[in-house]
Amino acid sequence: MTISSGRPRTILISGAGIAGPALAYWLRRYGFTPTVIERAPSVRGGGHAVDFRGPVHLAVLDRMGLRDAVERLSTGTGDWWQVDTRGRRLVRMPAEQTGGDIEVLRGDLARLLVEATQDGTEYIFDDSITEIADGTDSVQVTFERGTPRTFDLVVGADGQRSRVRALTFGPDETHLKHLGLHTVFFTAPNVLELDHTGLVHIEPNRLVAVYSARGDTEARVMMYFGSPPLAYDRDDLAEQRSIVARAFTGAGWQVPRLLELMATAPDFHLDSASLVKMHAWTRGRIALVGDAGYGASSLSGMGSGLAVVGAYVLASELATAQGDHRIGFQRYEDTLRSYVDGCQKLARNAAAFMLPSNRFTAALSLRMQRHLPFLADMPAKMAHRAASAITLPTYPS
Ligand SMILES: Cc1cc2nc3c(=O)[nH]c(=O)nc-3n(C[C@H](O)[C@H](O)[C@H](O)COP(=O)(O)OP(=O)(O)OC[C@H]3O[C@@H](n4cnc5c(N)ncnc54)[C@H](O)[C@@H]3O)c2cc1C
């Protein structure tokens, strides 16, 4: 299926994460001309682990012809363990729960997608959109560095704090729904000598997880702490590190050691765990895809799967509508809405149960997990169900 001549063709995508290049992949294939603009100077490799789970995610990778390539990037991480303050392994967390069917490092996946789409896609790095003027026949776009340009359509694939969303639909506060906790992520040396595994330590109102990566040569650290929305300077990493250090003061296990490593981590990242909730993901000639439109937070483990499914549906509906964005955008919304709601519900439930509020509920939860082993499989089953809860339309190829 390709679009007929005379229909909208040029599409600007903001963001070369997962959703952006995945969208470019399909747009090229359907005969559109995508341009991707990314504010970072290049695609960064590595990062935290993201996963694909269930037949829907895998079907999209299959239809892209990239499943084998993604599998070759697999982290190979096995089961994780919940540990106590002395590091004793108490509860097993099955690999399927933490890593789905295929787990890869986010940056490796982004690089693969960019490389797979380089032919037929114009990539512009180190630049960003500053203004969008949506007209009757086209969209005028202004950039931080480049000269202004005109496109037929613009798509925001620029993540949880999307610039395209802010310019088109209003400020972040209107669309980000805080889930009551903050997430911290950084890379560290594998000081715990983990062998293809991860360890999780939970205390009232805080959780720390460490897993090995890159054949155990490195570790990734994730920390969660309960708090209302926090106001801080998003460019001031020193201030953010002190917020995290304060939140984990007095924590046991290896946490003091990990906080020391946080001080020098090159990729320290603090953000709120939030859902992106919107009544519509499109307006005029502008659309949102992936975290920008329906971020499900890292708690759902569903962000990358949603990004590739969303990109596939958006491009295919546009092509099916022969480039008529009014029809294509509406079908995109109709096809995905309940699927997205299910994935976001998973994150809300995880947020509610993830951090015990006091020592009593922490001990009770641990006791139940140890004595009712079937509980260990429940999160993976629920995630699998949510990830599979859509019948993908059969689009002509
Ligand atoms: C700590 C953490 C853990 C996670 N764990 C998981 C997990 O286990 N499983 C899972 O599936 N997902 C996980 N996720 C989520 C996952 O990374 C994203 O949901 C997924 O990558 C969605 O892709 P995206 O392309 O929509 O957004 P992103 O991957 O965020 O990509 C957005 C891109 O846009 C660029 N950009 C941003 N602003 C601009 C701008 N103004 N102009 C141009 N470019 C811009 C960014 O640099 C980035 O390259 C996790 C996220 C975090 C933070």
GROMACS .gro file of C-alpha atoms and ligand atoms in nm:
model
  450
    1MET     CA    1   0.000   0.000   0.000
    2THR     CA    2   0.141   0.340  -0.095
    3ILE     CA    3  -0.028   0.678  -0.097
    4SER     CA    4  -0.138   0.835  -0.423
    5SER     CA    5   0.023   1.150  -0.557
    6GLY     CA    6  -0.121   1.486  -0.454
    7ARG     CA    7  -0.176   1.371  -0.092
    8PRO     CA    8   0.021   1.498   0.209
    9ARG     CA    9   0.368   1.352   0.205
   10THR     CA   10   0.618   1.545   0.414
   11ILE     CA   11   0.600   1.465   0.784
   12LEU     CA   12   0.819   1.616   1.054
   13ILE     CA   13   0.874   1.393   1.358
   14SER     CA   14   1.017   1.548   1.675
   15GLY     CA   15   1.227   1.293   1.871
   16ALA     CA   16   1.459   1.009   1.771
   17GLY     CA   17   1.386   0.784   2.071
   18ILE     CA   18   1.178   0.472   2.005
   19ALA     CA   19   0.845   0.606   1.872
   20GLY     CA   20   1.006   0.856   1.631
   21PRO     CA   21   1.227   0.619   1.430
   22ALA     CA   22   0.958   0.346   1.446
   23LEU     CA   23   0.712   0.590   1.289
   24ALA     CA   24   0.970   0.693   1.028
   25TYR     CA   25   1.014   0.324   0.945
   26TRP     CA   26   0.649   0.281   0.848
   27LEU     CA   27   0.606   0.621   0.685
   28ARG     CA   28   0.893   0.551   0.444
   29ARG     CA   29   0.748   0.213   0.367
   30TYR     CA   30   0.411   0.368   0.280
   31GLY     CA   31   0.565   0.633   0.054
   32PHE     CA   32   0.567   0.937   0.284
   33THR     CA   33   0.879   1.150   0.330
   34PRO     CA   34   0.973   1.167   0.700
   35THR     CA   35   1.215   1.411   0.861
   36VAL     CA   36   1.319   1.339   1.222
   37ILE     CA   37   1.455   1.617   1.442
   38GLU     CA   38   1.631   1.523   1.767
   39ARG     CA   39   1.759   1.767   2.027
   40ALA     CA   40   2.049   1.542   2.139
   41PRO     CA   41   2.365   1.563   1.929
   42SER     CA   42   2.342   1.192   1.839
   43VAL     CA   43   2.159   0.872   1.933
   44ARG     CA   44   2.292   0.773   2.271
   45GLY     CA   45   2.357   0.402   2.326
   46GLY     CA   46   2.292   0.205   2.645
   47GLY     CA   47   2.052   0.344   2.903
   48HIS     CA   48   1.801   0.148   3.105
   49ALA     CA   49   1.638  -0.177   2.998
   50VAL     CA   50   1.305  -0.173   2.814
   51ASP     CA   51   1.100  -0.469   2.712
   52PHE     CA   52   0.860  -0.617   2.462
   53ARG     CA   53   0.604  -0.863   2.588
   54GLY     CA   54   0.324  -1.068   2.435
   55PRO     CA   55   0.212  -1.144   2.081
   56VAL     CA   56   0.113  -0.786   1.985
   57HIS     CA   57   0.453  -0.629   2.053
   58LEU     CA   58   0.626  -0.921   1.885
   59ALA     CA   59   0.391  -0.909   1.583
   60VAL     CA   60   0.482  -0.546   1.518
   61LEU     CA   61   0.854  -0.626   1.539
   62ASP     CA   62   0.790  -0.918   1.300
   63ARG     CA   63   0.602  -0.697   1.055
   64MET     CA   64   0.897  -0.456   1.066
   65GLY     CA   65   1.133  -0.745   0.994
   66LEU     CA   66   1.336  -0.642   1.300
   67ARG     CA   67   1.252  -0.911   1.556
   68ASP     CA   68   1.573  -1.110   1.504
   69ALA     CA   69   1.784  -0.795   1.520
   70VAL     CA   70   1.612  -0.689   1.845
   71GLU     CA   71   1.657  -1.037   1.991
   72ARG     CA   72   2.029  -1.019   1.914
   73LEU     CA   73   2.046  -0.710   2.140
   74SER     CA   74   1.876  -0.893   2.428
   75THR     CA   75   2.026  -0.825   2.770
   76GLY     CA   76   2.005  -1.195   2.868
   77THR     CA   77   1.915  -1.099   3.226
   78GLY     CA   78   1.757  -1.382   3.429
   79ASP     CA   79   1.538  -1.379   3.739
   80TRP     CA   80   1.570  -1.099   3.994
   81TRP     CA   81   1.556  -1.131   4.373
   82GLN     CA   82   1.413  -0.923   4.650
   83VAL     CA   83   1.673  -0.893   4.926
   84ASP     CA   84   1.670  -0.786   5.291
   85THR     CA   85   1.907  -0.538   5.457
   86ARG     CA   86   2.175  -0.810   5.485
   87GLY     CA   87   2.144  -0.899   5.117
   88ARG     CA   88   1.974  -1.234   5.175
   89ARG     CA   89   1.766  -1.339   4.875
   90LEU     CA   90   1.404  -1.365   4.992
   91VAL     CA   91   1.167  -1.364   4.697
   92ARG     CA   92   1.231  -1.455   4.335
   93MET     CA   93   1.101  -1.217   4.066
   94PRO     CA   94   1.070  -1.412   3.739
   95ALA     CA   95   1.263  -1.280   3.437
   96GLU     CA   96   0.936  -1.251   3.246
   97GLN     CA   97   0.808  -0.999   3.502
   98THR     CA   98   1.114  -0.775   3.489
   99GLY     CA   99   1.210  -0.818   3.123
  100GLY     CA  100   0.908  -0.944   2.925
  101ASP     CA  101   0.977  -1.163   2.619
  102ILE     CA  102   1.268  -0.955   2.490
  103GLU     CA  103   1.460  -0.707   2.705
  104VAL     CA  104   1.705  -0.464   2.548
  105LEU     CA  105   1.883  -0.147   2.652
  106ARG     CA  106   1.679   0.151   2.536
  107GLY     CA  107   1.967   0.322   2.360
  108ASP     CA  108   2.061   0.005   2.171
  109LEU     CA  109   1.705  -0.018   2.045
  110ALA     CA  110   1.697   0.350   1.943
  111ARG     CA  111   2.023   0.307   1.753
  112LEU     CA  112   1.894  -0.002   1.573
  113LEU     CA  113   1.575   0.180   1.467
  114VAL     CA  114   1.765   0.487   1.345
  115GLU     CA  115   2.008   0.271   1.146
  116ALA     CA  116   1.718   0.073   0.997
  117THR     CA  117   1.550   0.394   0.875
  118GLN     CA  118   1.843   0.605   0.767
  119ASP     CA  119   1.777   0.542   0.398
  120GLY     CA  120   1.472   0.747   0.308
  121THR     CA  121   1.459   0.950   0.630
  122GLU     CA  122   1.620   1.287   0.688
  123TYR     CA  123   1.769   1.292   1.040
  124ILE     CA  124   1.860   1.626   1.197
  125PHE     CA  125   2.040   1.613   1.535
  126ASP     CA  126   2.118   1.887   1.784
  127ASP     CA  127   1.809   2.092   1.703
  128SER     CA  128   1.457   2.133   1.827
  129ILE     CA  129   1.124   2.288   1.730
  130THR     CA  130   1.048   2.630   1.881
  131GLU     CA  131   0.719   2.722   1.711
  132ILE     CA  132   0.447   2.544   1.519
  133ALA     CA  133   0.189   2.729   1.310
  134ASP     CA  134  -0.083   2.489   1.196
  135GLY     CA  135  -0.236   2.627   0.873
  136THR     CA  136  -0.511   2.505   0.643
  137ASP     CA  137  -0.284   2.330   0.395
  138SER     CA  138   0.045   2.289   0.579
  139VAL     CA  139   0.237   2.349   0.902
  140GLN     CA  140   0.506   2.617   0.938
  141VAL     CA  141   0.779   2.514   1.179
  142THR     CA  142   1.053   2.723   1.338
  143PHE     CA  143   1.368   2.569   1.490
  144GLU     CA  144   1.629   2.663   1.749
  145ARG     CA  145   1.909   2.639   1.490
  146GLY     CA  146   1.782   2.552   1.143
  147THR     CA  147   1.588   2.779   0.909
  148PRO     CA  148   1.206   2.766   0.920
  149ARG     CA  149   1.040   2.499   0.706
  150THR     CA  150   0.697   2.386   0.593
  151PHE     CA  151   0.561   2.031   0.632
  152ASP     CA  152   0.231   1.863   0.555
  153LEU     CA  153   0.205   1.712   0.905
  154VAL     CA  154   0.399   1.726   1.235
  155VAL     CA  155   0.422   1.443   1.490
  156GLY     CA  156   0.553   1.478   1.846
  157ALA     CA  157   0.751   1.168   1.947
  158ASP     CA  158   0.955   1.365   2.195
  159GLY     CA  159   0.884   1.177   2.516
  160GLN     CA  160   0.708   1.238   2.846
  161ARG     CA  161   0.791   1.611   2.845
  162SER     CA  162   0.709   1.664   2.477
  163ARG     CA  163   0.779   2.005   2.325
  164VAL     CA  164   0.527   1.946   2.045
  165ARG     CA  165   0.259   1.867   2.305
  166ALA     CA  166   0.339   2.181   2.504
  167LEU     CA  167   0.328   2.400   2.190
  168THR     CA  168   0.005   2.246   2.060
  169PHE     CA  169  -0.197   2.125   2.358
  170GLY     CA  170  -0.071   2.334   2.651
  171PRO     CA  171   0.167   2.300   2.945
  172ASP     CA  172   0.288   1.972   3.100
  173GLU     CA  173   0.089   2.025   3.421
  174THR     CA  174  -0.235   1.986   3.223
  175HIS     CA  175  -0.140   1.641   3.096
  176LEU     CA  176   0.103   1.480   3.341
  177LYS     CA  177  -0.072   1.285   3.617
  178HIS     CA  178   0.168   1.226   3.905
  179LEU     CA  179   0.151   0.871   4.046
  180GLY     CA  180   0.281   0.962   4.390
  181LEU     CA  181   0.643   0.866   4.342
  182HIS     CA  182   0.964   0.975   4.177
  183THR     CA  183   1.206   0.764   3.976
  184VAL     CA  184   1.584   0.787   3.965
  185PHE     CA  185   1.802   0.615   3.713
  186PHE     CA  186   2.179   0.594   3.665
  187THR     CA  187   2.459   0.369   3.545
  188ALA     CA  188   2.724   0.245   3.790
  189PRO     CA  189   3.010  -0.004   3.799
  190ASN     CA  190   2.890  -0.357   3.878
  191VAL     CA  191   3.016  -0.332   4.237
  192LEU     CA  192   2.772  -0.597   4.360
  193GLU     CA  193   2.922  -0.844   4.109
  194LEU     CA  194   2.581  -0.937   3.974
  195ASP     CA  195   2.575  -1.219   3.723
  196HIS     CA  196   2.289  -1.158   3.474
  197THR     CA  197   2.052  -1.078   3.756
  198GLY     CA  198   1.894  -0.794   3.948
  199LEU     CA  199   1.837  -0.728   4.319
  200VAL     CA  200   1.558  -0.525   4.473
  201HIS     CA  201   1.548  -0.384   4.824
  202ILE     CA  202   1.220  -0.240   4.955
  203GLU     CA  203   1.166  -0.024   5.262
  204PRO     CA  204   0.867   0.188   5.361
  205ASN     CA  205   0.816   0.450   5.094
  206ARG     CA  206   1.132   0.364   4.895
  207LEU     CA  207   1.267   0.096   4.664
  208VAL     CA  208   1.611   0.040   4.512
  209ALA     CA  209   1.683  -0.200   4.224
  210VAL     CA  210   2.021  -0.285   4.073
  211TYR     CA  211   2.076  -0.509   3.770
  212SER     CA  212   2.381  -0.596   3.569
  213ALA     CA  213   2.413  -0.500   3.202
  214ARG     CA  214   2.648  -0.538   2.907
  215GLY     CA  215   2.763  -0.888   3.001
  216ASP     CA  216   2.791  -0.788   3.369
  217THR     CA  217   3.051  -0.518   3.295
  218GLU     CA  218   2.816  -0.247   3.424
  219ALA     CA  219   2.511  -0.206   3.645
  220ARG     CA  220   2.196   0.000   3.617
  221VAL     CA  221   2.041   0.145   3.930
  222MET     CA  222   1.675   0.241   3.965
  223MET     CA  223   1.540   0.409   4.277
  224TYR     CA  224   1.179   0.495   4.356
  225PHE     CA  225   1.061   0.710   4.643
  226GLY     CA  226   0.714   0.824   4.740
  227SER     CA  227   0.652   1.197   4.734
  228PRO     CA  228   0.409   1.460   4.607
  229PRO     CA  229   0.516   1.645   4.289
  230LEU     CA  230   0.851   1.813   4.356
  231ALA     CA  231   0.956   2.155   4.231
  232TYR     CA  232   1.322   2.172   4.129
  233ASP     CA  233   1.541   2.316   3.858
  234ARG     CA  234   1.544   2.054   3.580
  235ASP     CA  235   1.894   2.162   3.476
  236ASP     CA  236   2.042   2.160   3.826
  237LEU     CA  237   2.169   1.804   3.876
  238ALA     CA  238   2.340   1.887   4.205
  239GLU     CA  239   2.008   1.999   4.353
  240GLN     CA  240   1.839   1.684   4.218
  241ARG     CA  241   2.109   1.456   4.365
  242SER     CA  242   2.059   1.618   4.706
  243ILE     CA  243   1.683   1.556   4.683
  244VAL     CA  244   1.749   1.187   4.619
  245ALA     CA  245   2.016   1.163   4.890
  246ARG     CA  246   1.770   1.314   5.139
  247ALA     CA  247   1.493   1.076   5.033
  248PHE     CA  248   1.720   0.775   5.099
  249THR     CA  249   1.886   0.894   5.419
  250GLY     CA  250   1.914   0.606   5.665
  251ALA     CA  251   1.825   0.339   5.408
  252GLY     CA  252   1.984  -0.001   5.461
  253TRP     CA  253   2.141  -0.274   5.243
  254GLN     CA  254   2.382  -0.135   4.982
  255VAL     CA  255   2.198   0.194   4.945
  256PRO     CA  256   2.469   0.421   5.099
  257ARG     CA  257   2.724   0.271   4.859
  258LEU     CA  258   2.492   0.324   4.563
  259LEU     CA  259   2.427   0.685   4.667
  260GLU     CA  260   2.803   0.743   4.658
  261LEU     CA  261   2.813   0.608   4.304
  262MET     CA  262   2.518   0.829   4.211
  263ALA     CA  263   2.727   1.136   4.287
  264THR     CA  264   2.952   1.070   3.986
  265ALA     CA  265   2.712   0.882   3.753
  266PRO     CA  266   2.729   1.031   3.402
  267ASP     CA  267   2.363   0.970   3.320
  268PHE     CA  268   2.183   1.050   3.650
  269HIS     CA  269   1.816   1.113   3.580
  270LEU     CA  270   1.537   1.212   3.821
  271ASP     CA  271   1.174   1.247   3.717
  272SER     CA  272   0.825   1.200   3.851
  273ALA     CA  273   0.649   0.873   3.773
  274SER     CA  274   0.362   1.014   3.571
  275LEU     CA  275   0.103   0.914   3.318
  276VAL     CA  276   0.043   1.132   3.014
  277LYS     CA  277  -0.337   1.161   3.002
  278MET     CA  278  -0.498   1.338   2.706
  279HIS     CA  279  -0.851   1.346   2.567
  280ALA     CA  280  -0.711   1.357   2.213
  281TRP     CA  281  -0.368   1.286   2.069
  282THR     CA  282  -0.422   1.486   1.751
  283ARG     CA  283  -0.521   1.842   1.667
  284GLY     CA  284  -0.539   1.979   1.313
  285ARG     CA  285  -0.228   1.858   1.130
  286ILE     CA  286  -0.042   1.766   1.448
  287ALA     CA  287  -0.030   1.428   1.625
  288LEU     CA  288   0.147   1.272   1.922
  289VAL     CA  289   0.288   0.920   1.944
  290GLY     CA  290   0.453   0.717   2.223
  291ASP     CA  291   0.530   0.871   2.562
  292ALA     CA  292   0.448   1.220   2.426
  293GLY     CA  293   0.079   1.130   2.388
  294TYR     CA  294   0.023   0.837   2.622
  295GLY     CA  295   0.328   0.779   2.841
  296ALA     CA  296   0.253   0.493   3.079
  297SER     CA  297   0.553   0.561   3.308
  298SER     CA  298   0.835   0.317   3.371
  299LEU     CA  299   0.608   0.142   3.625
  300SER     CA  300   0.406  -0.023   3.349
  301GLY     CA  301   0.711  -0.165   3.167
  302MET     CA  302   0.506  -0.091   2.856
  303GLY     CA  303   0.654   0.232   2.713
  304SER     CA  304   0.854   0.086   2.427
  305GLY     CA  305   0.585  -0.163   2.330
  306LEU     CA  306   0.325   0.116   2.322
  307ALA     CA  307   0.565   0.331   2.120
  308VAL     CA  308   0.613   0.075   1.842
  309VAL     CA  309   0.246  -0.029   1.835
  310GLY     CA  310   0.135   0.338   1.829
  311ALA     CA  311   0.380   0.426   1.550
  312TYR     CA  312   0.262   0.130   1.343
  313VAL     CA  313  -0.108   0.214   1.382
  314LEU     CA  314  -0.059   0.587   1.317
  315ALA     CA  315   0.142   0.538   0.995
  316SER     CA  316  -0.083   0.257   0.870
  317GLU     CA  317  -0.404   0.452   0.931
  318LEU     CA  318  -0.260   0.755   0.752
  319ALA     CA  319  -0.164   0.536   0.459
  320THR     CA  320  -0.502   0.359   0.457
  321ALA     CA  321  -0.668   0.702   0.446
  322GLN     CA  322  -0.443   0.787   0.150
  323GLY     CA  323  -0.275   1.057   0.356
  324ASP     CA  324  -0.602   1.228   0.459
  325HIS     CA  325  -0.497   1.318   0.813
  326ARG     CA  326  -0.851   1.392   0.933
  327ILE     CA  327  -0.956   1.033   0.868
  328GLY     CA  328  -0.621   0.874   0.954
  329PHE     CA  329  -0.581   1.060   1.285
  330GLN     CA  330  -0.936   0.973   1.395
  331ARG     CA  331  -0.886   0.604   1.322
  332TYR     CA  332  -0.553   0.613   1.505
  333GLU     CA  333  -0.728   0.745   1.816
  334ASP     CA  334  -1.019   0.500   1.788
  335THR     CA  335  -0.793   0.196   1.737
  336LEU     CA  336  -0.556   0.265   2.026
  337ARG     CA  337  -0.761   0.433   2.298
  338SER     CA  338  -0.873   0.134   2.508
  339TYR     CA  339  -0.539  -0.042   2.463
  340VAL     CA  340  -0.359   0.262   2.602
  341ASP     CA  341  -0.607   0.287   2.891
  342GLY     CA  342  -0.533  -0.074   2.988
  343CYS     CA  343  -0.156  -0.021   2.986
  344GLN     CA  344  -0.188   0.297   3.190
  345LYS     CA  345  -0.410   0.120   3.443
  346LEU     CA  346  -0.126  -0.126   3.497
  347ALA     CA  347   0.104   0.161   3.596
  348ARG     CA  348  -0.156   0.306   3.835
  349ASN     CA  349  -0.198  -0.032   4.006
  350ALA     CA  350   0.179  -0.081   4.028
  351ALA     CA  351   0.217   0.263   4.186
  352ALA     CA  352  -0.044   0.178   4.447
  353PHE     CA  353   0.123  -0.149   4.556
  354MET     CA  354   0.489  -0.094   4.485
  355LEU     CA  355   0.592   0.106   4.790
  356PRO     CA  356   0.463  -0.009   5.131
  357SER     CA  357   0.376   0.289   5.346
  358ASN     CA  358   0.513   0.150   5.676
  359ARG     CA  359   0.713  -0.137   5.829
  360PHE     CA  360   0.400  -0.339   5.903
  361THR     CA  361   0.273  -0.340   5.541
  362ALA     CA  362   0.629  -0.401   5.415
  363ALA     CA  363   0.662  -0.711   5.637
  364LEU     CA  364   0.311  -0.830   5.547
  365SER     CA  365   0.372  -0.797   5.174
  366LEU     CA  366   0.700  -0.985   5.201
  367ARG     CA  367   0.539  -1.261   5.405
  368MET     CA  368   0.259  -1.305   5.152
  369GLN     CA  369   0.505  -1.321   4.862
  370ARG     CA  370   0.717  -1.582   5.040
  371HIS     CA  371   0.430  -1.805   5.143
  372LEU     CA  372   0.205  -1.766   4.839
  373PRO     CA  373   0.446  -1.836   4.550
  374PHE     CA  374   0.176  -1.789   4.284
  375LEU     CA  375   0.183  -1.417   4.373
  376ALA     CA  376   0.529  -1.397   4.212
  377ASP     CA  377   0.380  -1.476   3.869
  378MET     CA  378   0.087  -1.235   3.894
  379PRO     CA  379   0.255  -0.909   3.782
  380ALA     CA  380   0.395  -1.077   3.468
  381LYS     CA  381   0.054  -1.226   3.386
  382MET     CA  382  -0.120  -0.890   3.429
  383ALA     CA  383   0.140  -0.714   3.215
  384HIS     CA  384   0.114  -0.982   2.946
  385ARG     CA  385  -0.265  -0.944   2.941
  386ALA     CA  386  -0.251  -0.563   2.908
  387ALA     CA  387   0.019  -0.579   2.640
  388SER     CA  388  -0.189  -0.825   2.436
  389ALA     CA  389  -0.526  -0.649   2.468
  390ILE     CA  390  -0.558  -0.525   2.111
  391THR     CA  391  -0.634  -0.697   1.783
  392LEU     CA  392  -0.408  -0.528   1.534
  393PRO     CA  393  -0.595  -0.436   1.217
  394THR     CA  394  -0.461  -0.613   0.909
  395TYR     CA  395  -0.324  -0.332   0.701
  396PRO     CA  396  -0.247  -0.407   0.336
  397SER     CA  397   0.131  -0.429   0.300
  398LIG     C1  398   1.379   0.485   3.457
  398LIG     C2  399   1.297   0.436   3.340
  398LIG     C3  400   1.273   0.301   3.327
  398LIG     C4  401   1.197   0.254   3.221
  398LIG     N1  402   1.172   0.119   3.212
  398LIG     C5  403   1.102   0.072   3.110
  398LIG     C6  404   1.079  -0.066   3.096
  398LIG     O1  405   1.121  -0.147   3.178
  398LIG     N2  406   1.011  -0.112   2.990
  398LIG     C7  407   0.963  -0.025   2.896
  398LIG     O2  408   0.903  -0.072   2.799
  398LIG     N3  409   0.980   0.109   2.907
  398LIG     C8  410   1.048   0.160   3.011
  398LIG     N4  411   1.067   0.295   3.023
  398LIG     C9  412   1.002   0.387   2.928
  398LIG    C10  413   1.067   0.392   2.791
  398LIG     O3  414   1.200   0.437   2.792
  398LIG    C11  415   0.984   0.485   2.705
  398LIG     O4  416   0.851   0.469   2.743
  398LIG    C12  417   0.993   0.446   2.561
  398LIG     O5  418   1.126   0.461   2.521
  398LIG    C13  419   0.899   0.534   2.475
  398LIG     O6  420   0.964   0.588   2.367
  398LIG     P1  421   0.939   0.736   2.310
  398LIG     O7  422   1.014   0.736   2.181
  398LIG     O8  423   0.796   0.771   2.311
  398LIG     O9  424   1.006   0.836   2.414
  398LIG     P2  425   1.158   0.850   2.453
  398LIG    O10  426   1.226   0.719   2.452
  398LIG    O11  427   1.160   0.931   2.579
  398LIG    O12  428   1.222   0.936   2.333
  398LIG    C14  429   1.197   1.074   2.314
  398LIG    C15  430   1.307   1.134   2.228
  398LIG    O13  431   1.274   1.269   2.202
  398LIG    C16  432   1.387   1.351   2.223
  398LIG     N5  433   1.342   1.484   2.258
  398LIG    C17  434   1.290   1.527   2.375
  398LIG     N6  435   1.259   1.658   2.367
  398LIG    C18  436   1.288   1.697   2.240
  398LIG    C19  437   1.278   1.820   2.173
  398LIG     N7  438   1.229   1.930   2.233
  398LIG     N8  439   1.318   1.826   2.042
  398LIG    C20  440   1.369   1.715   1.979
  398LIG     N9  441   1.382   1.597   2.042
  398LIG    C21  442   1.341   1.587   2.170
  398LIG    C22  443   1.463   1.281   2.336
  398LIG    O14  444   1.599   1.320   2.338
  398LIG    C23  445   1.444   1.135   2.297
  398LIG    O15  446   1.542   1.093   2.207
  398LIG    C24  447   1.142   0.345   3.126
  398LIG    C25  448   1.168   0.483   3.138
  398LIG    C26  449   1.243   0.529   3.245
  398LIG    C27  450   1.270   0.677   3.258
   0.00000   0.00000   0.00000
